[in-house]
């Protein structure tokens, strides 16, 4: 391996960090500690670029022992730390601390064990989601959680965010596919949390905790059998409402599709510009429905789905004849977020949940919001479970535009809550949505959650400032809070 | 490459999604943000916002292979090719390099683009190989100590035979279907003359009159891709003059083909050349692309070999030519094409990269060699002389030498009914 540098001189660092950097360099050696300001800045944000903070130090450990060592050094120095996988998070969960250490798992990317008879694999946290599937596909298995970012997001990040994808409707989120995690606890111990066995389900608490309860260094995942058949269709509708009717009809008929996804005209336009997916021209909405399972069952249900789509007003239906055509249908959907970059200089990817039946009302209200404010909103949804991904477009060069977009984006979340939904389906709360938590939860709810967190991390050094709107010092009487928010004046918003 | 005014806009296209990371060879090797496309774009942004072109920055830009895998992977349409070209030019302007680096760079740019100079080198190099001195030098490691770059150049030199000279015109066999002009390239022309000969024969056998303009020199690819834009533009103008009268320009070296297709942007700001550059770019075709558009006419004779086809970055990522060479090869009776794992990841050759960054290049070469060897193929086929040299060297290093050929040579062997030994007898 190439030597990046000896420890860079770390000009302008405060003395605590400077000492810590030396200690970490001794601990990790080689090229695993970054202190050069130019290099550090490349880690200033994750997939959500409107929150930025240059980390004090970045480390690139390559073993659990090294991660534990780093955590212990941080605890000793009283310095906060944040874990980062591939940095694709969309809620600022991996936003670094200027006064802390960013622990990046991108070099911990070995697949340690593949156990086909028991349908499991053991991987390091930096392993890319899709690489798990690639490693076992020849044996007829795959790793079911399929976020659109699966070509690059890490399994560790999936665990932290409890990520999902188009196929969650039938197969569940990451939580349903993780059997055990080796975790470096906030006091630097290496422990194993497993799904089986008696006692509290600590693994259940850990998955989805957004890196606030420790850092996972080894993950045992469940492998799912590749279904016997897969059938995919793309149906084009004149309007979102018509598409919504089809979704309700399909679910109402008792069909559990592997996936049922909808895109509106604006997001189709973006995907078209990016990947030439050649969706039917003139569609106000397209619906992608995928069924998988045993051949006869799929065949029977697929005919129903096709009919229900036509009944709801589909003016064109395309059925993928083979994997290549299926990939083309999915390509437009999977690239939709990033593709919006083609039609707008900047945008916010929102993530909210509503009861499926509220879809038409909520969409009408989003349209109204958009019309009132002049802010364009493109919509992509996991329609089966009511998970919306409105993409709020703006021009970051135009003064005030970002703020307006932020306002519309927040109002959409209010709509979700108002309809009995949630402020996030799969992207997490992170730093971005912490301020919306009180709209969904009472103070008592939040305090209870914080007590759980204190149980794991009494020192409050493990990814602090995320998930909760106001930090709580452990040992504090519930309800009373002191001190400024740790991000106050540190991270720049926009 | 129109001015630097586009820079903020081009940088702004990046939405920081990270989709480009897994195909970036340096990210695959080192797993760090600064050596990923997303990180490099971030560094460019920092520079655009006023951060000086510091040594760490330059290091990460220099480490970029320019393979353009990130352009293929990016759903947001980021034109990384243009970004890195502008950035490399800025590096050359703003960053004083250490004397030794400068010397090696100068040597490369005074040698490679000039056929006459390369030709002058052929004689001594052939003698050097014939006497066995090459093996001796390699064993002593003396070049490694003097300069790793020099050592890399030495290792990469292909075994040289006699260079056949091509005439200025090769007439079509049978009824003429097209008239094409052919670029012979500098490295291709001097070190792999058989490839050019095979290209001309295949074109003629398929019914093309092949013109080989005399005035042609270097197309400028090496210069443009290394931040020496002015030098590159000068080469481009000469090449345009040599080729603008042709109907079609057929290029058999991936790097040269992609450079010629980019003349349009390279000279967009030059009023007296923009139109002419655009016209030449518009009629430039990679050999495989052209042959497939033309359609097969000459009879293919069986060639029972198993081939591993390697995607040269400047063919697949820069020109989007992936299916055509595979289709041409599969069209040969009894020939089997095997796919190499991780086809998107660069082999480390990347123009002058393997000479300037021998360590990294060797690591990537070893990975590629492993994947090629795993196919069990007898013959490695690629459409770029740099890739061929690079992978063959890595395969030799790991003790599994393989025969190599250009797509044109395989077709030539089939059209002329030469049989597999013509290709397989040439293991490195
Ligand atoms: C274009 C695009 C499309 C996306 N599509 C989807 C989608 O369909 N579904 C979906 O759910 N998400 C999606 N995402 C969001 C994101 O990809 C997921 O949240 C992903 O799981 C994050 O993985 P990562 O490796 O990038 O994590 P990072 O962004 O690096 O980190 C995310 C969080 O995980 C924590 N973390 C990282 N590694 C560890 C570890 N080893 N131990 C403990 N905590 C850790 C971090 O502290 C942070 O809080 C998308 C993102 C993009 C950019
Ligand atoms: S051109 Fe190749 S090496 Fe350079 S950033 Fe893109 S993928 Fe990486
Ligand atoms: S894929 Fe494109 S938009 Fe995404 S980070 Fe890479 S260059 Fe930027």
CSV table of C-alpha atoms in Angstrom, one decimal, chain A residues 90 144-150 161-173 240 243-244 246-248 251 257-264 267 286-290 330 332-337 349-359 363 378-391 416 424-428:
chain,number,residue,atom,x,y,z
A,90,UNK,CA,-29.2,11.6,3.2
A,144,UNK,CA,-32.3,-8.5,0.1
A,145,UNK,CA,-32.1,-4.8,1.3
A,146,UNK,CA,-31.7,-2.8,-1.9
A,147,UNK,CA,-31.5,0.9,-1.3
A,148,UNK,CA,-31.1,2.8,-4.6
A,149,UNK,CA,-27.6,3.5,-3.5
A,150,UNK,CA,-26.7,-0.2,-3.2
A,161,UNK,CA,-29.9,3.7,9.0
A,162,UNK,CA,-32.0,0.5,8.9
A,163,UNK,CA,-32.1,1.2,5.2
A,164,UNK,CA,-34.7,-0.1,2.9
A,165,UNK,CA,-35.3,-0.2,-0.8
A,166,UNK,CA,-37.9,-0.8,-3.4
A,167,UNK,CA,-38.2,-4.5,-2.3
A,168,UNK,CA,-38.9,-3.7,1.4
A,169,UNK,CA,-42.6,-4.1,0.9
A,170,UNK,CA,-42.2,-7.8,0.7
A,171,UNK,CA,-38.8,-8.5,2.2
A,172,UNK,CA,-38.5,-5.9,5.0
A,173,UNK,CA,-35.8,-3.5,5.9
A,240,UNK,CA,-50.6,10.4,-10.2
A,243,UNK,CA,-51.5,5.5,-10.6
A,244,UNK,CA,-52.5,5.7,-6.9
A,246,UNK,CA,-53.9,1.1,-9.3
A,247,UNK,CA,-51.7,0.8,-6.2
A,248,UNK,CA,-54.7,0.6,-3.9
A,251,UNK,CA,-52.8,-4.2,-2.6
A,257,UNK,CA,-45.7,-7.4,-4.8
A,258,UNK,CA,-42.0,-7.5,-4.3
A,259,UNK,CA,-42.0,-3.9,-5.2
A,260,UNK,CA,-44.4,-1.2,-6.3
A,261,UNK,CA,-42.9,2.1,-7.2
A,262,UNK,CA,-44.2,5.3,-8.6
A,263,UNK,CA,-42.6,8.3,-10.3
A,264,UNK,CA,-44.3,11.5,-11.4
A,267,UNK,CA,-38.9,12.8,-11.9
A,286,UNK,CA,-45.4,5.6,-14.1
A,287,UNK,CA,-45.8,2.6,-11.9
A,288,UNK,CA,-43.3,-0.2,-11.6
A,289,UNK,CA,-44.7,-3.4,-10.3
A,290,UNK,CA,-42.6,-6.4,-9.6
A,330,UNK,CA,-35.4,-0.2,-12.9
A,332,UNK,CA,-34.8,5.1,-14.4
A,333,UNK,CA,-36.2,4.6,-10.9
A,334,UNK,CA,-32.8,3.8,-9.3
A,335,UNK,CA,-31.1,6.8,-10.7
A,336,UNK,CA,-33.9,9.2,-10.1
A,337,UNK,CA,-32.4,11.0,-7.1
A,349,UNK,CA,-34.4,14.7,-1.1
A,350,UNK,CA,-37.2,14.5,1.3
A,351,UNK,CA,-38.3,11.2,3.0
A,352,UNK,CA,-41.7,10.9,4.7
A,353,UNK,CA,-44.3,8.3,5.3
A,354,UNK,CA,-48.1,8.5,5.0
A,355,UNK,CA,-50.8,5.8,5.1
A,356,UNK,CA,-51.1,4.6,1.6
A,357,UNK,CA,-54.7,5.6,1.3
A,358,UNK,CA,-53.9,9.2,2.0
A,359,UNK,CA,-51.7,9.4,-1.1
A,363,UNK,CA,-50.1,14.7,-3.3
A,378,UNK,CA,-40.6,16.0,-8.1
A,379,UNK,CA,-42.1,12.9,-6.6
A,380,UNK,CA,-40.8,9.4,-6.3
A,381,UNK,CA,-42.5,6.9,-4.0
A,382,UNK,CA,-42.3,3.4,-2.6
A,383,UNK,CA,-46.0,3.4,-3.2
A,384,UNK,CA,-46.8,0.1,-1.5
A,385,UNK,CA,-45.8,1.3,1.9
A,386,UNK,CA,-46.6,5.0,1.6
A,387,UNK,CA,-43.0,6.0,1.7
A,388,UNK,CA,-42.7,9.3,-0.2
A,389,UNK,CA,-39.5,10.8,-1.6
A,390,UNK,CA,-40.4,14.3,-2.7
A,391,UNK,CA,-37.4,16.0,-4.4
A,416,UNK,CA,-47.1,13.6,6.6
A,424,UNK,CA,-38.7,9.5,7.8
A,425,UNK,CA,-39.2,6.1,6.1
A,426,UNK,CA,-35.6,5.1,5.6
A,427,UNK,CA,-33.1,7.9,5.4
A,428,UNK,CA,-33.0,8.5,9.1
